[in-house]
CSV table of C-alpha atoms in Angstrom, one decimal:
chain,number,residue,atom,x,y,z
A,1,MET,CA,90.9,126.9,-205.6
A,2,ASN,CA,87.5,127.5,-204.1
A,3,THR,CA,87.4,128.4,-200.3
A,4,SER,CA,84.4,129.2,-198.2
A,5,ALA,CA,84.8,132.0,-196.1
A,6,PRO,CA,84.3,131.1,-192.4
A,7,ARG,CA,80.6,131.3,-191.0
A,8,PRO,CA,80.1,134.1,-189.1
A,9,HIS,CA,79.3,133.2,-185.0
A,10,ALA,CA,80.4,129.9,-185.9
A,11,ASP,CA,81.6,128.7,-182.4
A,12,ALA,CA,78.5,130.0,-180.9
A,13,ASP,CA,76.4,128.1,-183.4
A,14,ASP,CA,79.1,124.9,-182.5
A,15,LEU,CA,77.8,125.4,-178.7
A,16,LEU,CA,74.0,125.5,-179.5
A,17,ARG,CA,74.7,122.4,-180.9
A,18,ALA,CA,76.5,121.1,-178.5
A,19,GLU,CA,74.0,121.8,-175.7
A,20,LEU,CA,71.0,120.7,-177.6
A,21,THR,CA,72.8,117.0,-178.3
A,22,GLU,CA,73.5,117.1,-174.9
A,23,LEU,CA,69.6,118.1,-173.5
A,24,LEU,CA,67.7,116.1,-175.9
A,25,PRO,CA,68.5,112.3,-176.7
A,26,PRO,CA,67.5,110.4,-179.0
A,27,PRO,CA,63.2,109.5,-178.5
A,28,PRO,CA,61.5,106.7,-179.9
A,29,VAL,CA,58.9,107.4,-183.1
A,30,PRO,CA,57.1,109.6,-181.6
A,31,ASP,CA,52.9,109.8,-181.2
A,32,LEU,CA,51.0,112.0,-183.1
A,33,THR,CA,47.9,112.6,-181.3
A,34,ALA,CA,47.3,115.3,-180.1
A,35,GLU,CA,45.3,119.0,-180.8
A,36,ARG,CA,47.7,120.6,-178.8
A,37,SER,CA,50.1,122.3,-180.6
A,38,ARG,CA,48.6,120.2,-183.6
A,39,HIS,CA,49.6,123.0,-186.2
A,40,LEU,CA,52.7,124.1,-185.8
A,41,ARG,CA,53.3,120.4,-186.0
A,42,HIS,CA,51.7,119.5,-189.0
A,43,THR,CA,53.6,122.5,-190.6
A,44,VAL,CA,57.2,120.5,-189.9
A,45,LEU,CA,55.8,117.2,-191.3
A,46,ARG,CA,54.5,118.5,-194.4
A,47,THR,CA,58.1,119.9,-195.2
A,48,ALA,CA,59.5,116.9,-194.2
A,49,LEU,CA,57.7,115.1,-196.1
A,50,ALA,CA,57.7,116.5,-199.2
A,51,THR,CA,61.3,117.8,-199.7
A,52,GLY,CA,64.3,116.5,-199.2
A,53,ASP,CA,65.5,119.2,-197.4
A,54,GLY,CA,66.4,120.0,-193.4
A,55,PRO,CA,65.7,117.1,-191.3
A,56,ALA,CA,65.3,114.6,-194.2
A,57,GLY,CA,69.3,114.1,-194.4
A,58,ARG,CA,70.4,114.1,-190.9
A,59,PRO,CA,67.9,112.4,-187.9
A,60,VAL,CA,66.9,115.0,-185.0
A,61,ARG,CA,67.5,114.7,-182.2
A,62,ALA,CA,65.0,116.3,-178.9
A,63,ARG,CA,63.2,115.2,-176.2
A,64,ARG,CA,59.2,114.7,-175.8
A,65,PRO,CA,58.1,117.6,-173.1
A,66,ARG,CA,54.2,117.1,-172.9
A,67,GLN,CA,52.3,118.5,-175.9
A,68,GLY,CA,49.6,117.6,-175.2
A,69,LEU,CA,46.6,115.3,-176.2
A,70,ARG,CA,46.6,112.9,-178.7
A,71,LEU,CA,45.1,112.6,-181.0
A,72,GLY,CA,45.3,111.8,-180.1
A,73,TRP,CA,48.1,111.4,-177.9
A,74,ILE,CA,51.1,113.1,-176.1
A,75,VAL,CA,53.4,113.8,-178.8
A,76,ALA,CA,57.1,115.5,-179.6
A,77,PRO,CA,58.3,118.4,-180.5
A,78,MET,CA,57.4,119.6,-184.4
A,79,ALA,CA,61.2,119.5,-184.5
A,80,ALA,CA,61.6,115.5,-183.6
A,81,CYS,CA,58.5,114.4,-185.5
A,82,ALA,CA,60.1,114.9,-189.1
A,83,VAL,CA,62.7,112.4,-188.8
A,84,VAL,CA,64.0,110.0,-186.0
A,85,ALA,CA,66.3,108.0,-186.7
A,86,GLY,CA,65.3,107.6,-190.1
A,87,VAL,CA,61.9,107.4,-189.5
A,88,ALA,CA,59.7,110.5,-191.0
A,89,VAL,CA,56.5,109.7,-189.1
A,90,LEU,CA,53.6,110.7,-191.1
A,91,ALA,CA,51.5,114.1,-191.0
A,92,PRO,CA,48.0,114.3,-191.8
A,93,GLN,CA,47.5,114.4,-195.9
A,94,ASP,CA,48.0,118.5,-197.9
A,95,GLY,CA,44.7,118.6,-198.6
A,96,PRO,CA,41.8,122.1,-199.6
A,97,THR,CA,41.7,122.8,-195.9
A,98,GLY,CA,39.0,125.5,-196.8
A,99,SER,CA,38.5,128.7,-194.3
A,100,PRO,CA,39.9,127.3,-190.8
A,101,ASP,CA,36.9,128.2,-188.9
A,102,ARG,CA,34.2,126.6,-191.6
A,103,VAL,CA,31.6,125.1,-190.4
A,104,SER,CA,30.1,122.1,-192.6
A,105,ALA,CA,26.7,122.2,-194.2
A,106,GLY,CA,27.1,119.4,-194.8
A,107,PRO,CA,24.9,116.2,-193.6
A,108,SER,CA,24.1,116.0,-190.2
A,109,ALA,CA,25.7,113.0,-188.3
A,110,SER,CA,23.9,109.7,-189.9
A,111,PRO,CA,20.9,108.2,-187.5
A,112,GLU,CA,22.6,105.0,-187.1
A,113,ALA,CA,25.7,107.3,-185.8
A,114,VAL,CA,23.7,109.6,-183.5
A,115,ARG,CA,22.3,106.3,-182.2
A,116,ILE,CA,25.5,104.3,-181.3
A,117,LEU,CA,26.5,108.1,-179.4
A,118,ALA,CA,23.4,108.5,-177.9
A,119,GLY,CA,24.3,104.8,-176.5
A,120,ALA,CA,27.7,105.6,-175.4
A,121,ALA,CA,26.0,108.6,-173.3
A,122,LEU,CA,23.8,106.8,-172.0
A,123,ALA,CA,26.5,104.1,-170.3
A,124,ALA,CA,29.1,106.8,-169.5
A,125,ALA,CA,26.4,108.6,-167.5
A,126,SER,CA,25.8,105.9,-165.0
A,127,ALA,CA,29.5,104.5,-164.7
A,128,PRO,CA,31.3,105.4,-161.4
A,129,ALA,CA,32.6,108.8,-160.8
A,130,PRO,CA,36.5,108.9,-161.0
A,131,ASP,CA,37.4,110.0,-157.4
A,132,VAL,CA,40.8,111.3,-158.0
A,133,ARG,CA,41.9,113.7,-155.2
A,134,PRO,CA,43.6,117.3,-155.4
A,135,GLY,CA,47.5,116.6,-155.9
A,136,ALA,CA,46.6,113.1,-157.1
A,137,TYR,CA,47.4,111.8,-161.0
A,138,VAL,CA,44.8,110.6,-163.5
A,139,TYR,CA,46.6,107.4,-164.7
A,140,VAL,CA,45.8,106.2,-168.3
A,141,ARG,CA,47.4,103.1,-169.7
A,142,SER,CA,47.0,102.4,-173.5
A,143,LEU,CA,48.3,100.2,-176.3
A,144,VAL,CA,49.7,102.7,-179.4
A,145,ALA,CA,50.8,102.4,-182.6
A,146,HIS,CA,51.4,105.2,-185.3
A,147,ALA,CA,52.9,104.5,-189.3
A,148,GLY,CA,56.3,106.2,-190.7
A,149,ARG,CA,58.5,106.4,-193.8
A,150,ASP,CA,61.2,105.7,-194.3
A,151,ALA,CA,63.3,109.8,-194.8
A,152,SER,CA,64.0,107.9,-198.7
A,153,GLY,CA,60.2,107.9,-198.9
A,154,GLY,CA,58.1,104.7,-200.0
A,155,PRO,CA,54.8,104.1,-198.3
A,156,ALA,CA,54.0,104.0,-195.2
A,157,THR,CA,54.8,100.9,-192.6
A,158,LEU,CA,52.7,100.6,-188.9
A,159,PRO,CA,55.0,98.8,-186.5
A,160,PRO,CA,53.9,97.0,-183.9
A,161,ALA,CA,52.3,98.9,-180.8
A,162,HIS,CA,53.4,99.1,-177.6
A,163,ARG,CA,52.6,99.9,-174.2
A,164,ARG,CA,51.7,103.5,-173.2
A,165,GLU,CA,51.6,104.9,-169.6
A,166,VAL,CA,50.6,108.2,-168.7
A,167,TRP,CA,50.4,110.4,-165.5
A,168,LEU,CA,48.8,113.7,-166.0
A,169,SER,CA,48.9,116.1,-162.2
A,170,ALA,CA,45.1,116.1,-161.6
A,171,ASP,CA,45.4,119.2,-160.8
A,172,GLY,CA,48.4,120.9,-162.9
A,173,SER,CA,50.4,122.0,-159.9
A,174,ARG,CA,53.0,119.5,-160.9
A,175,PRO,CA,54.9,117.5,-163.4
A,176,GLY,CA,53.7,114.5,-165.3
A,177,LEU,CA,55.0,111.5,-166.5
A,178,LEU,CA,55.1,109.3,-169.9
A,179,ARG,CA,56.5,106.1,-170.0
A,180,GLU,CA,57.0,103.7,-172.8
A,181,PRO,CA,59.0,101.2,-173.7
A,182,GLY,CA,62.6,101.2,-174.6
A,183,ALA,CA,62.5,104.8,-173.8
A,184,ALA,CA,63.4,106.9,-171.3
A,185,ASP,CA,60.7,108.5,-169.0
A,186,THR,CA,59.1,111.4,-169.9
A,187,GLU,CA,58.1,114.5,-167.9
A,188,LEU,CA,55.1,116.5,-168.9
A,189,GLY,CA,54.1,120.0,-168.6
A,190,SER,CA,57.6,121.2,-166.9
A,191,GLU,CA,58.7,124.5,-169.0
A,192,ALA,CA,60.1,123.5,-172.0
A,193,PRO,CA,63.7,124.8,-172.9
A,194,VAL,CA,64.2,127.5,-175.8
A,195,TYR,CA,66.3,129.6,-177.5
A,196,GLU,CA,65.5,133.0,-178.6
A,197,LEU,CA,67.6,135.5,-181.0
A,198,ASP,CA,67.2,139.6,-180.1
A,199,GLY,CA,68.3,140.1,-183.7
A,200,PRO,CA,69.6,138.7,-187.2
A,201,GLY,CA,73.0,137.3,-186.0
A,202,ALA,CA,72.4,137.1,-182.6
A,203,THR,CA,73.7,134.8,-180.4
A,204,PRO,CA,70.8,132.3,-179.2
A,205,ARG,CA,69.6,133.0,-175.9
A,206,LYS,CA,68.7,130.2,-173.7
A,207,THR,CA,65.2,130.6,-171.8
A,208,THR,CA,62.2,128.8,-171.0
A,209,MET,CA,58.3,128.4,-172.7
A,210,ALA,CA,55.6,128.5,-169.7
A,211,THR,CA,53.3,125.8,-170.4
A,212,SER,CA,49.6,126.7,-171.4
A,213,PRO,CA,46.7,127.3,-169.1
A,214,PRO,CA,44.1,124.7,-168.5
A,215,SER,CA,41.6,124.6,-172.2
A,216,VAL,CA,40.5,121.7,-174.1
A,217,THR,CA,43.6,120.9,-175.9
A,218,ASN,CA,45.4,121.3,-172.5
A,219,PRO,CA,43.3,119.8,-170.2
A,220,THR,CA,44.0,119.0,-166.5
A,221,HIS,CA,41.7,116.4,-164.7
A,222,ALA,CA,40.5,119.5,-162.8
A,223,TYR,CA,39.3,121.4,-165.8
A,224,VAL,CA,37.5,118.9,-167.4
A,225,ALA,CA,35.4,118.1,-164.4
A,226,ALA,CA,34.5,121.5,-164.5
A,227,LEU,CA,33.4,121.5,-168.6
A,228,PRO,CA,29.8,122.1,-169.4
A,229,THR,CA,27.4,119.4,-169.6
A,230,ASP,CA,25.2,120.5,-172.6
A,231,PRO,CA,26.4,119.0,-175.5
A,232,ASP,CA,25.2,122.1,-177.6
A,233,VAL,CA,27.3,124.4,-174.8
A,234,LEU,CA,30.2,122.1,-174.9
A,235,LEU,CA,30.4,121.6,-178.6
A,236,ARG,CA,30.3,125.8,-178.8
A,237,LEU,CA,33.5,126.0,-176.2
A,238,ILE,CA,35.3,123.3,-177.8
A,239,ARG,CA,34.6,124.8,-181.5
A,240,ASP,CA,35.9,127.9,-179.8
A,241,GLN,CA,39.1,126.7,-178.1
A,242,THR,CA,40.0,124.7,-181.3
A,243,ARG,CA,39.9,128.1,-183.6
A,244,ALA,CA,43.8,128.0,-184.1
A,245,GLY,CA,44.6,124.5,-185.8
A,246,GLU,CA,43.9,123.7,-189.2
A,247,GLY,CA,41.3,122.3,-191.7
A,248,ASP,CA,37.5,122.9,-190.7
A,249,ALA,CA,36.4,123.1,-187.8
A,250,ASP,CA,34.0,120.3,-187.9
A,251,GLN,CA,37.1,118.3,-187.9
A,252,ARG,CA,38.8,119.5,-185.0
A,253,ALA,CA,36.0,119.2,-182.8
A,254,PHE,CA,35.3,116.0,-183.5
A,255,THR,CA,39.4,115.4,-183.1
A,256,ALA,CA,39.5,117.2,-179.9
A,257,ILE,CA,36.9,115.2,-178.3
A,258,GLY,CA,38.1,112.4,-179.3
A,259,THR,CA,41.3,113.2,-177.6
A,260,LEU,CA,39.5,114.0,-174.3
A,261,LEU,CA,37.6,110.2,-174.6
A,262,ALA,CA,41.1,108.6,-175.0
A,263,GLU,CA,43.7,111.1,-172.7
A,264,THR,CA,41.1,112.2,-169.5
A,265,TRP,CA,39.2,110.5,-167.2
A,266,ALA,CA,36.3,113.1,-166.8
A,267,PRO,CA,33.2,112.6,-164.9
A,268,PRO,CA,29.8,110.9,-166.5
A,269,LYS,CA,27.8,113.7,-166.7
A,270,VAL,CA,31.0,115.4,-168.8
A,271,THR,CA,32.1,112.5,-170.7
A,272,ALA,CA,28.0,111.9,-172.2
A,273,ALA,CA,28.3,115.6,-172.9
A,274,LEU,CA,31.0,115.2,-174.5
A,275,TYR,CA,29.8,112.2,-176.8
A,276,GLY,CA,26.2,114.7,-177.1
A,277,ALA,CA,28.6,117.0,-178.6
A,278,ALA,CA,30.1,114.9,-181.3
A,279,ALA,CA,26.0,113.8,-182.2
A,280,ARG,CA,25.6,117.5,-183.2
A,281,ILE,CA,28.7,117.6,-185.7
A,282,PRO,CA,28.5,116.8,-189.7
A,283,GLY,CA,29.2,114.0,-191.7
A,284,VAL,CA,29.7,111.9,-188.3
A,285,THR,CA,29.3,107.9,-189.8
A,286,VAL,CA,29.0,104.3,-188.8
A,287,LEU,CA,31.4,101.5,-189.4
A,288,PRO,CA,30.1,98.0,-189.1
A,289,SER,CA,33.2,96.9,-187.8
A,290,ALA,CA,36.8,98.1,-186.4
A,291,LYS,CA,39.5,96.7,-184.4
A,292,ASP,CA,42.1,98.7,-181.9
A,293,ALA,CA,45.2,98.5,-181.1
A,294,ALA,CA,44.4,95.2,-178.8
A,295,GLY,CA,42.4,93.5,-181.2
A,296,ARG,CA,39.1,94.1,-180.3
A,297,GLU,CA,36.6,93.9,-182.1
A,298,GLY,CA,33.6,96.7,-182.1
A,299,VAL,CA,31.5,99.1,-184.2
A,300,ALA,CA,33.0,102.5,-184.8
A,301,VAL,CA,31.9,106.3,-185.6
A,302,ALA,CA,33.8,108.1,-188.1
A,303,ARG,CA,34.5,111.4,-189.5
A,304,THR,CA,36.5,111.5,-192.8
A,305,ALA,CA,38.4,114.6,-193.8
A,306,HIS,CA,41.0,115.5,-196.3
A,307,GLY,CA,41.8,111.9,-197.3
A,308,GLU,CA,42.0,110.7,-193.7
A,309,GLN,CA,39.3,108.7,-191.6
A,310,THR,CA,39.4,109.2,-188.0
A,311,GLN,CA,37.6,106.2,-186.4
A,312,TRP,CA,36.3,106.0,-182.5
A,313,ILE,CA,35.7,102.3,-181.9
A,314,PHE,CA,33.0,100.9,-178.9
A,315,ASP,CA,32.2,97.8,-177.2
A,316,ARG,CA,28.9,96.5,-179.0
A,317,THR,CA,27.5,95.1,-175.8
A,318,THR,CA,28.1,97.9,-173.0
A,319,SER,CA,29.1,100.9,-175.1
A,320,ALA,CA,32.6,101.5,-173.7
A,321,PHE,CA,34.6,103.9,-175.6
A,322,LEU,CA,37.6,100.9,-176.9
A,323,GLY,CA,40.3,103.5,-178.9
A,324,GLU,CA,40.5,104.8,-182.3
A,325,ARG,CA,42.2,104.2,-185.5
A,326,THR,CA,43.4,106.8,-188.8
A,327,VAL,CA,43.2,105.6,-192.0
A,328,LEU,CA,43.5,106.8,-195.2
A,329,THR,CA,40.6,107.2,-197.4
A,330,GLU,CA,42.5,107.8,-200.5
A,331,THR,CA,45.8,106.8,-202.1
A,332,THR,CA,48.4,108.5,-201.5
A,333,PRO,CA,52.8,108.6,-201.4
A,334,ALA,CA,51.9,107.1,-197.8
A,335,GLY,CA,50.1,104.5,-199.0
A,336,ARG,CA,46.9,103.3,-200.4
A,337,ALA,CA,43.6,103.9,-199.6
A,338,GLY,CA,42.8,101.7,-196.2
A,339,THR,CA,46.4,101.7,-194.4
A,340,VAL,CA,46.1,102.4,-191.5
A,341,LEU,CA,47.7,105.8,-189.9
A,342,GLY,CA,47.8,105.0,-186.4
A,343,VAL,CA,45.6,102.9,-184.1
A,344,SER,CA,45.4,102.6,-179.9
A,345,ALA,CA,43.1,100.9,-177.5
A,346,VAL,CA,42.3,102.2,-173.7
A,347,LEU,CA,43.3,99.2,-171.5
A,348,ALA,CA,43.0,101.2,-168.2
A,349,LYS,CA,42.2,104.2,-166.0
A,350,GLY,CA,42.8,105.2,-162.3
A,351,ALA,CA,44.0,108.0,-159.8
A,352,ALA,CA,47.5,107.5,-158.6
A,353,ALA,CA,49.4,109.2,-155.6
A,354,ALA,CA,52.6,110.0,-157.4
A,355,ALA,CA,53.7,109.7,-160.8
A,356,GLY,CA,55.4,106.4,-161.8
A,357,GLU,CA,53.1,104.9,-159.2
A,358,LEU,CA,50.4,102.6,-160.5
A,359,PRO,CA,46.4,103.0,-159.3
A,360,THR,CA,45.7,101.8,-155.9
A,361,ALA,CA,42.6,100.1,-157.0
């Protein structure tokens, strides 16, 4: 008769699991969105999708702190992204990434893409400046949807878009708030609980992980407002601050700019400089037609890397930024080429006096 030896530190493990279960209630399928912590999140997601081990056999319970931005978008901790209620949230596809800091030597942005981005920059430069006072909050309301796969595999499916509201402290001095239907409000920007091990076999020790200082991938309104307005200088800064991500430097920069456009409320000159920086990224092209999560049709500028295309959609008349889409350009286990992995629509931006309150004007 076979018997198994008791696990060392079983009591400590049980206590840890119980505490995590209490602290981290099951979230809804989380948003992918964000360059911040992106390289860690991708590693966990790829493992979950490629193997049947680990979290694929059981739901992971976790609470969403402030990730940071999107890609787009505010996302869950990396463990929560693997499987939630039996659904695996899609990671970007594996592919040859080359040197992490490689800048593409390929063709420059197409003349049509440069024209569209120049029009967007001109429109942004003439827009009213944000009036967000210190101590207030930047409010962003959007529609978002992200595809997921069942834990057993199969093609990705895109759920209906849902409303998403975010309040971010203008100066980063206070926690923000994420509000989505069907989920409890999530505090953003506070210190996240973590567990440390002093050595192999040691009892986990509870501590906190301090939030990162403001940056391109962890922006506050005050930080964004102070960004360079020279597109060349701004692009160099963005490349420098996104060095830690995966893939080539061009795609990381394009993704980070898209996040800033969708998730922050930058001053007109900074927004115009972001469009100018994007026009300097090689490989940016134009799609004649694309729809955002609200069904608004427009023209899009796009960049493709590693089997996925990121699209920024603009209003044809006003050149206003409408939203984003991520689409497979190659057939993979997640779906056929043309499968939409994510879509968003920016509906409103404003200044709110407190987290949870709507802008007064």
